[in-house]
Amino acid sequence: MISDKMKEYVSKSSIIRAMFEEGKKLSSIYGEENVFDFSLGNPNVKPPESIREAVYEILREEPPNLVHGYMNNSGYEDVRAKIAENINKKYNVKLTKNNLVMTCGAAGGLNIILKTLLNPGDEVIVFSPFFGEYENYVKNFDGRLVIIPSDSETFEPDLNELEDKVNSRTKAVIINSPNNPTGVVYSEELIKGMAEVLNRKQQKFNTSIYLISDEPYREIVYDGVEVPYILNYYRNSFVGYSYSKSLSLPGERIGYVVCSSDADDFDNIMQSLNVANRILGFVNAPSLFQRVIAKCVDSKVDVNIYKKNRDLLYNHLVKIGFSCVKPDGAFYLFPKSLIPDDVEFAQRAKKFNLLIVPGSSFKCPGYFRLSYCISYDKIEKSLDSFDKLGV
Amino acid sequence: MISDKMKEYVSKSSIIRAMFEEGKKLSSIYGEENVFDFSLGNPNVKPPESIREAVYEILREEPPNLVHGYMNNSGYEDVRAKIAENINKKYNVKLTKNNLVMTCGAAGGLNIILKTLLNPGDEVIVFSPFFGEYENYVKNFDGRLVIIPSDSETFEPDLNELEDKVNSRTKAVIINSPNNPTGVVYSEELIKGMAEVLNRKQQKFNTSIYLISDEPYREIVYDGVEVPYILNYYRNSFVGYSYSKSLSLPGERIGYVVCSSDADDFDNIMQSLNVANRILGFVNAPSLFQRVIAKCVDSKVDVNIYKKNRDLLYNHLVKIGFSCVKPDGAFYLFPKSLIPDDVEFAQRAKKFNLLIVPGSSFKCPGYFRLSYCISYDKIEKSLDSFDKLGV
C-alpha cells in the first residue's frame, strides 16, 4: 500500500539494514571490541567545549521564547549576519545575511536548492564516486541524474567528460570537496577549469548552470591544504554547508546555504530557498543550535585526531599492498578492492570482523570505503584483520 | 530561472511578505506597543523550566558524541520507547518504539507520511478551513487535494460530504483537532462517525484509506475537554505530533509520527517513514531535543494563560456583535468577517493597528483568524481597536 517510489527505496534499504544487522550479530558473537566498524560517517572526535558553554550561556541569558521560538524561515537575522561576516573574513567574499539561509544540515540545504532549481527532467551532473543521497535528492524533484566517472588515478572530475555531458537541460553540477568517499580535495586549478567549461556552456546554450558545492568536510583537511571557495571562481554558485563534521554535531541538523549575489535570478532564488524551507517541512533550522553556531563561528574540532587516524590506516594499507589515493581531507579512504566484485569483497572482509562499504554504493564498483572517524586504538587493533584480508 | 512550481510559491509568498512588511511599518509609525499583531502562531507562554534543566543534565551527564551524534533515522530507541510508554498510559493503547519515528516537528512528520503513501494523482481529503500548508505538502508528492467545507455553524467536518467525496483514489484524510484556525475540538462521536464512513468505503473500493491526525495542539485544551485518540477508533491511522505548542518549542523542530500496528502494510510503512526521513533531507529529528523530550514527557506549558486570553477576547468580540464559535482548544479564534470580503476586512483592520489573517488563507472566505498567543495586556489594550473595527 506504500507508494511505488517508496517500495523501491524500502527494498534497497533492507539490504543495508541486513548488513547492519549482520554487523550487530558479529558484535554479539565476538564482542564489540573485536569488531571493526569502518562503515559509518559518525564523527568520534568530541565537539569543542565551546558548544556546551554556548548552550549554557544562551539558556541563562536569552529569552526562552526567542531561543526556542519561530523566526523567519531563513533563520535568525543576527545569526546569518554573524556567519556571513565570518565567511567574508575567511574567504575574501562580500556576503550579507541576505545571501544565507540556515538549514537542517547540508541534506536540508541541498534539498531546498534542488527544489528551487529543478523542473521535472532537468539534469544534474555528479562525479562518481559520489555520496549516494545525491541521487535521491535529485529524484525528489523529478530531476535526472547524470553521472560522470572521475579520473580513476586522482579521483578528480574529468573536465573533458564534463564538456561532453553538459547540454541545454543541465541545470546544476554538484561537487563535494573534501570528498566523500575519496577524501580528495579539488585544486584551485580544477575549480577554475570547471568554471571555464560551465561559463562556455552557459553562453552556448543561453542557460544558467548552477554549481552546487556540498561542503560538510571543508574544515576537515590535513597538511595545510586549502579548499578553494567557489564563489570566488564562478558566478552561479551555491555552497551547502553543515556543522556536522566541523563541530561534530551531525545529529543536530544544523547548516546553511549560501548563494552568490552575482547568481542569475538571485532575488527569486533567495525567496525560493526561504519558501522551500517552509513547504518541504523543514520550516527552519533548529533554533537553539542556530544561536549556538553564532557564538561558535570560529570553533572547530581537533582535526589532528583524524589526521593521525588517516596516517596510521593509509600507511598500513599501502604497506601491505592496497592501492589508494592519499586523501587530503574528510575522514575516508577509498582503496581498490582486491577482487573486481566489491560487494563480494565486503562480504569477505566480514570474516575478519571488518565492516566496510562497497564502492558500488557510491557508483564506483571495484573499490571500498573506510570511515576512519573511529578511535586510534581501534584502528591499531584492526590492522591484523586488514593483513588477513590483504592476503 | 527558478523552477516553475517555485515561481508560483514565491509570488504567493510575496503577498504574505508585503503584509508582514506593512505590519512592521505600522510598528515603526505608531510604536510596537500600539500595534496588535494577531497574525502569528508563535507561542508566548514560556517553555516549562524542566526543559532547561533537562538540557543541563544531558550536557553534564551524557557523552557528547551520543547527544549530538547520528542515530537511526527513526530516532533514538530509548527516546521512542519512553514516548510510546507515555502515550500508552495516557490513551490506553499498546505502542512500542517500533510504532514511532521521531520527526522534525509535525511538518516533517506529515511530509514523511505523505511521501510514504502517495502515488501521483492520489487524493487527500481535508476539511476547510484548514492549515494552508497541507496543500503544499500534498503537492510535494504530486497528490491531489480534495477540500470539503466544514459545517459553517460548528466547524465540524460534514460526514455526508465525506461519504460523497471518498472514491477509489482516496489515499488519506487529514484531520486537525484542536483545529487551526477554528480552535474546535472534534468529539468522540464525530471520530466514530468518520471511522464508520472510511471503513465502509475501504470495503466498497477494496482500498486502504489512511486517517492522518495532525495534533500539535493536543495539549492546548480548556475546561476539561478531551481529545479522542484516533488509534482507538480507526485501524489505518497515523498521528503527527509536535512539541511546538505543548512545550513552546516551535523553533526546535521536534515531534514524532505514530502509526497503528493494525494499519495495512504496517511493516513497510514504518520502514518507509524511516527511509523518507533520510531521503527528504531531514535525516533525523534534532538529537539533543530528542533526548530532552525523553526527560520531559510529562511536562506541559501553563495552558491557563491561553484560556484567560481566549475568554477575554472571545467574550469581548461576542459582546460587540461578532459571531464566533467558542473554541475548546488551540489558541485561535475564527470569527465571521463583518463584510463578505475578508481580505478587504483584514485591510480595514490595519487602520486600527490590528493585524489579522483573512479566512481565505485557510480556504474559508468570509472569516478571519486571530491568534491569541500574545500577552493578556496586549489583548486588553487591543479591545478598543476591535470596538472601532466592529462599528
mmCIF file with all atom_site columns, N, CA, C and O in Angstrom, chain A residues 127-147:
data_model
loop_
_atom_site.group_PDB
_atom_site.id
_atom_site.type_symbol
_atom_site.label_atom_id
_atom_site.label_alt_id
_atom_site.label_comp_id
_atom_site.label_asym_id
_atom_site.label_entity_id
_atom_site.label_seq_id
_atom_site.pdbx_PDB_ins_code
_atom_site.Cartn_x
_atom_site.Cartn_y
_atom_site.Cartn_z
_atom_site.occupancy
_atom_site.B_iso_or_equiv
_atom_site.pdbx_formal_charge
_atom_site.auth_seq_id
_atom_site.auth_comp_id
_atom_site.auth_asym_id
_atom_site.auth_atom_id
_atom_site.pdbx_PDB_model_num
ATOM 1  N N  . PHE A 1 127 ? 29.837 13.602 -10.084 1.00 0.00 ? 127 PHE A N  1
ATOM 2  C CA . PHE A 1 127 ? 31.041 12.860 -10.470 1.00 0.00 ? 127 PHE A CA 1
ATOM 3  C C  . PHE A 1 127 ? 31.193 11.649 -9.563  1.00 0.00 ? 127 PHE A C  1
ATOM 4  O O  . PHE A 1 127 ? 31.260 11.794 -8.334  1.00 0.00 ? 127 PHE A O  1
ATOM 5  N N  . SER A 1 128 ? 31.245 10.466 -10.165 1.00 0.00 ? 128 SER A N  1
ATOM 6  C CA . SER A 1 128 ? 31.370 9.264  -9.333  1.00 0.00 ? 128 SER A CA 1
ATOM 7  C C  . SER A 1 128 ? 32.839 9.020  -8.982  1.00 0.00 ? 128 SER A C  1
ATOM 8  O O  . SER A 1 128 ? 33.709 9.334  -9.797  1.00 0.00 ? 128 SER A O  1
ATOM 9  N N  . PRO A 1 129 ? 33.156 8.468  -7.819  1.00 0.00 ? 129 PRO A N  1
ATOM 10 C CA . PRO A 1 129 ? 32.206 8.084  -6.780  1.00 0.00 ? 129 PRO A CA 1
ATOM 11 C C  . PRO A 1 129 ? 31.589 9.314  -6.107  1.00 0.00 ? 129 PRO A C  1
ATOM 12 O O  . PRO A 1 129 ? 32.245 10.328 -5.970  1.00 0.00 ? 129 PRO A O  1
ATOM 13 N N  . PHE A 1 130 ? 30.320 9.169  -5.700  1.00 0.00 ? 130 PHE A N  1
ATOM 14 C CA . PHE A 1 130 ? 29.654 10.285 -5.004  1.00 0.00 ? 130 PHE A CA 1
ATOM 15 C C  . PHE A 1 130 ? 28.741 9.760  -3.903  1.00 0.00 ? 130 PHE A C  1
ATOM 16 O O  . PHE A 1 130 ? 28.329 8.596  -3.929  1.00 0.00 ? 130 PHE A O  1
ATOM 17 N N  . PHE A 1 131 ? 28.449 10.642 -2.976  1.00 0.00 ? 131 PHE A N  1
ATOM 18 C CA . PHE A 1 131 ? 27.541 10.374 -1.849  1.00 0.00 ? 131 PHE A CA 1
ATOM 19 C C  . PHE A 1 131 ? 26.181 9.981  -2.422  1.00 0.00 ? 131 PHE A C  1
ATOM 20 O O  . PHE A 1 131 ? 25.529 10.759 -3.111  1.00 0.00 ? 131 PHE A O  1
ATOM 21 N N  . GLY A 1 132 ? 25.752 8.740  -2.129  1.00 0.00 ? 132 GLY A N  1
ATOM 22 C CA . GLY A 1 132 ? 24.574 8.164  -2.770  1.00 0.00 ? 132 GLY A CA 1
ATOM 23 C C  . GLY A 1 132 ? 23.290 8.961  -2.629  1.00 0.00 ? 132 GLY A C  1
ATOM 24 O O  . GLY A 1 132 ? 22.392 8.872  -3.473  1.00 0.00 ? 132 GLY A O  1
ATOM 25 N N  . GLU A 1 133 ? 23.191 9.771  -1.577  1.00 0.00 ? 133 GLU A N  1
ATOM 26 C CA . GLU A 1 133 ? 21.952 10.516 -1.363  1.00 0.00 ? 133 GLU A CA 1
ATOM 27 C C  . GLU A 1 133 ? 21.688 11.537 -2.478  1.00 0.00 ? 133 GLU A C  1
ATOM 28 O O  . GLU A 1 133 ? 20.536 11.923 -2.689  1.00 0.00 ? 133 GLU A O  1
ATOM 29 N N  . TYR A 1 134 ? 22.735 11.991 -3.164  1.00 0.00 ? 134 TYR A N  1
ATOM 30 C CA . TYR A 1 134 ? 22.501 12.971 -4.238  1.00 0.00 ? 134 TYR A CA 1
ATOM 31 C C  . TYR A 1 134 ? 21.447 12.463 -5.218  1.00 0.00 ? 134 TYR A C  1
ATOM 32 O O  . TYR A 1 134 ? 20.607 13.214 -5.692  1.00 0.00 ? 134 TYR A O  1
ATOM 33 N N  . GLU A 1 135 ? 21.543 11.187 -5.526  1.00 0.00 ? 135 GLU A N  1
ATOM 34 C CA . GLU A 1 135 ? 20.584 10.608 -6.470  1.00 0.00 ? 135 GLU A CA 1
ATOM 35 C C  . GLU A 1 135 ? 19.156 10.730 -5.927  1.00 0.00 ? 135 GLU A C  1
ATOM 36 O O  . GLU A 1 135 ? 18.228 11.100 -6.658  1.00 0.00 ? 135 GLU A O  1
ATOM 37 N N  . ASN A 1 136 ? 18.992 10.440 -4.640  1.00 0.00 ? 136 ASN A N  1
ATOM 38 C CA . ASN A 1 136 ? 17.659 10.526 -4.041  1.00 0.00 ? 136 ASN A CA 1
ATOM 39 C C  . ASN A 1 136 ? 17.150 11.960 -4.013  1.00 0.00 ? 136 ASN A C  1
ATOM 40 O O  . ASN A 1 136 ? 15.984 12.225 -4.289  1.00 0.00 ? 136 ASN A O  1
ATOM 41 N N  . TYR A 1 137 ? 18.038 12.877 -3.666  1.00 0.00 ? 137 TYR A N  1
ATOM 42 C CA . TYR A 1 137 ? 17.626 14.290 -3.601  1.00 0.00 ? 137 TYR A CA 1
ATOM 43 C C  . TYR A 1 137 ? 17.170 14.779 -4.972  1.00 0.00 ? 137 TYR A C  1
ATOM 44 O O  . TYR A 1 137 ? 16.172 15.492 -5.093  1.00 0.00 ? 137 TYR A O  1
ATOM 45 N N  . VAL A 1 138 ? 17.913 14.412 -6.007  1.00 0.00 ? 138 VAL A N  1
ATOM 46 C CA . VAL A 1 138 ? 17.539 14.851 -7.357  1.00 0.00 ? 138 VAL A CA 1
ATOM 47 C C  . VAL A 1 138 ? 16.193 14.240 -7.754  1.00 0.00 ? 138 VAL A C  1
ATOM 48 O O  . VAL A 1 138 ? 15.328 14.907 -8.322  1.00 0.00 ? 138 VAL A O  1
ATOM 49 N N  . LYS A 1 139 ? 16.000 12.975 -7.393  1.00 0.00 ? 139 LYS A N  1
ATOM 50 C CA . LYS A 1 139 ? 14.726 12.306 -7.697  1.00 0.00 ? 139 LYS A CA 1
ATOM 51 C C  . LYS A 1 139 ? 13.548 12.927 -6.954  1.00 0.00 ? 139 LYS A C  1
ATOM 52 O O  . LYS A 1 139 ? 12.420 12.885 -7.425  1.00 0.00 ? 139 LYS A O  1
ATOM 53 N N  . ASN A 1 140 ? 13.807 13.470 -5.760  1.00 0.00 ? 140 ASN A N  1
ATOM 54 C CA . ASN A 1 140 ? 12.722 14.115 -5.001  1.00 0.00 ? 140 ASN A CA 1
ATOM 55 C C  . ASN A 1 140 ? 12.003 15.152 -5.854  1.00 0.00 ? 140 ASN A C  1
ATOM 56 O O  . ASN A 1 140 ? 10.826 15.434 -5.640  1.00 0.00 ? 140 ASN A O  1
ATOM 57 N N  . PHE A 1 141 ? 12.724 15.744 -6.803  1.00 0.00 ? 141 PHE A N  1
ATOM 58 C CA . PHE A 1 141 ? 12.140 16.813 -7.613  1.00 0.00 ? 141 PHE A CA 1
ATOM 59 C C  . PHE A 1 141 ? 12.090 16.425 -9.093  1.00 0.00 ? 141 PHE A C  1
ATOM 60 O O  . PHE A 1 141 ? 12.054 17.272 -9.970  1.00 0.00 ? 141 PHE A O  1
ATOM 61 N N  . ASP A 1 142 ? 12.100 15.119 -9.320  1.00 0.00 ? 142 ASP A N  1
ATOM 62 C CA . ASP A 1 142 ? 11.967 14.564 -10.668 1.00 0.00 ? 142 ASP A CA 1
ATOM 63 C C  . ASP A 1 142 ? 13.046 15.048 -11.633 1.00 0.00 ? 142 ASP A C  1
ATOM 64 O O  . ASP A 1 142 ? 12.800 15.165 -12.842 1.00 0.00 ? 142 ASP A O  1
ATOM 65 N N  . GLY A 1 143 ? 14.215 15.362 -11.079 1.00 0.00 ? 143 GLY A N  1
ATOM 66 C CA . GLY A 1 143 ? 15.350 15.696 -11.937 1.00 0.00 ? 143 GLY A CA 1
ATOM 67 C C  . GLY A 1 143 ? 16.005 14.418 -12.465 1.00 0.00 ? 143 GLY A C  1
ATOM 68 O O  . GLY A 1 143 ? 15.669 13.308 -12.036 1.00 0.00 ? 143 GLY A O  1
ATOM 69 N N  . ARG A 1 144 ? 16.946 14.596 -13.407 1.00 0.00 ? 144 ARG A N  1
ATOM 70 C CA . ARG A 1 144 ? 17.652 13.442 -13.978 1.00 0.00 ? 144 ARG A CA 1
ATOM 71 C C  . ARG A 1 144 ? 19.111 13.526 -13.584 1.00 0.00 ? 144 ARG A C  1
ATOM 72 O O  . ARG A 1 144 ? 19.770 14.531 -13.851 1.00 0.00 ? 144 ARG A O  1
ATOM 73 N N  . LEU A 1 145 ? 19.602 12.493 -12.932 1.00 0.00 ? 145 LEU A N  1
ATOM 74 C CA . LEU A 1 145 ? 20.999 12.493 -12.510 1.00 0.00 ? 145 LEU A CA 1
ATOM 75 C C  . LEU A 1 145 ? 21.892 12.036 -13.655 1.00 0.00 ? 145 LEU A C  1
ATOM 76 O O  . LEU A 1 145 ? 21.634 11.011 -14.278 1.00 0.00 ? 145 LEU A O  1
ATOM 77 N N  . VAL A 1 146 ? 22.938 12.807 -13.934 1.00 0.00 ? 146 VAL A N  1
ATOM 78 C CA . VAL A 1 146 ? 23.898 12.432 -14.972 1.00 0.00 ? 146 VAL A CA 1
ATOM 79 C C  . VAL A 1 146 ? 25.241 12.195 -14.280 1.00 0.00 ? 146 VAL A C  1
ATOM 80 O O  . VAL A 1 146 ? 25.772 13.085 -13.617 1.00 0.00 ? 146 VAL A O  1
ATOM 81 N N  . ILE A 1 147 ? 25.744 10.962 -14.403 1.00 0.00 ? 147 ILE A N  1
ATOM 82 C CA . ILE A 1 147 ? 26.943 10.585 -13.657 1.00 0.00 ? 147 ILE A CA 1
ATOM 83 C C  . ILE A 1 147 ? 28.172 10.597 -14.559 1.00 0.00 ? 147 ILE A C  1
ATOM 84 O O  . ILE A 1 147 ? 28.178 9.948  -15.606 1.00 0.00 ? 147 ILE A O  1
#
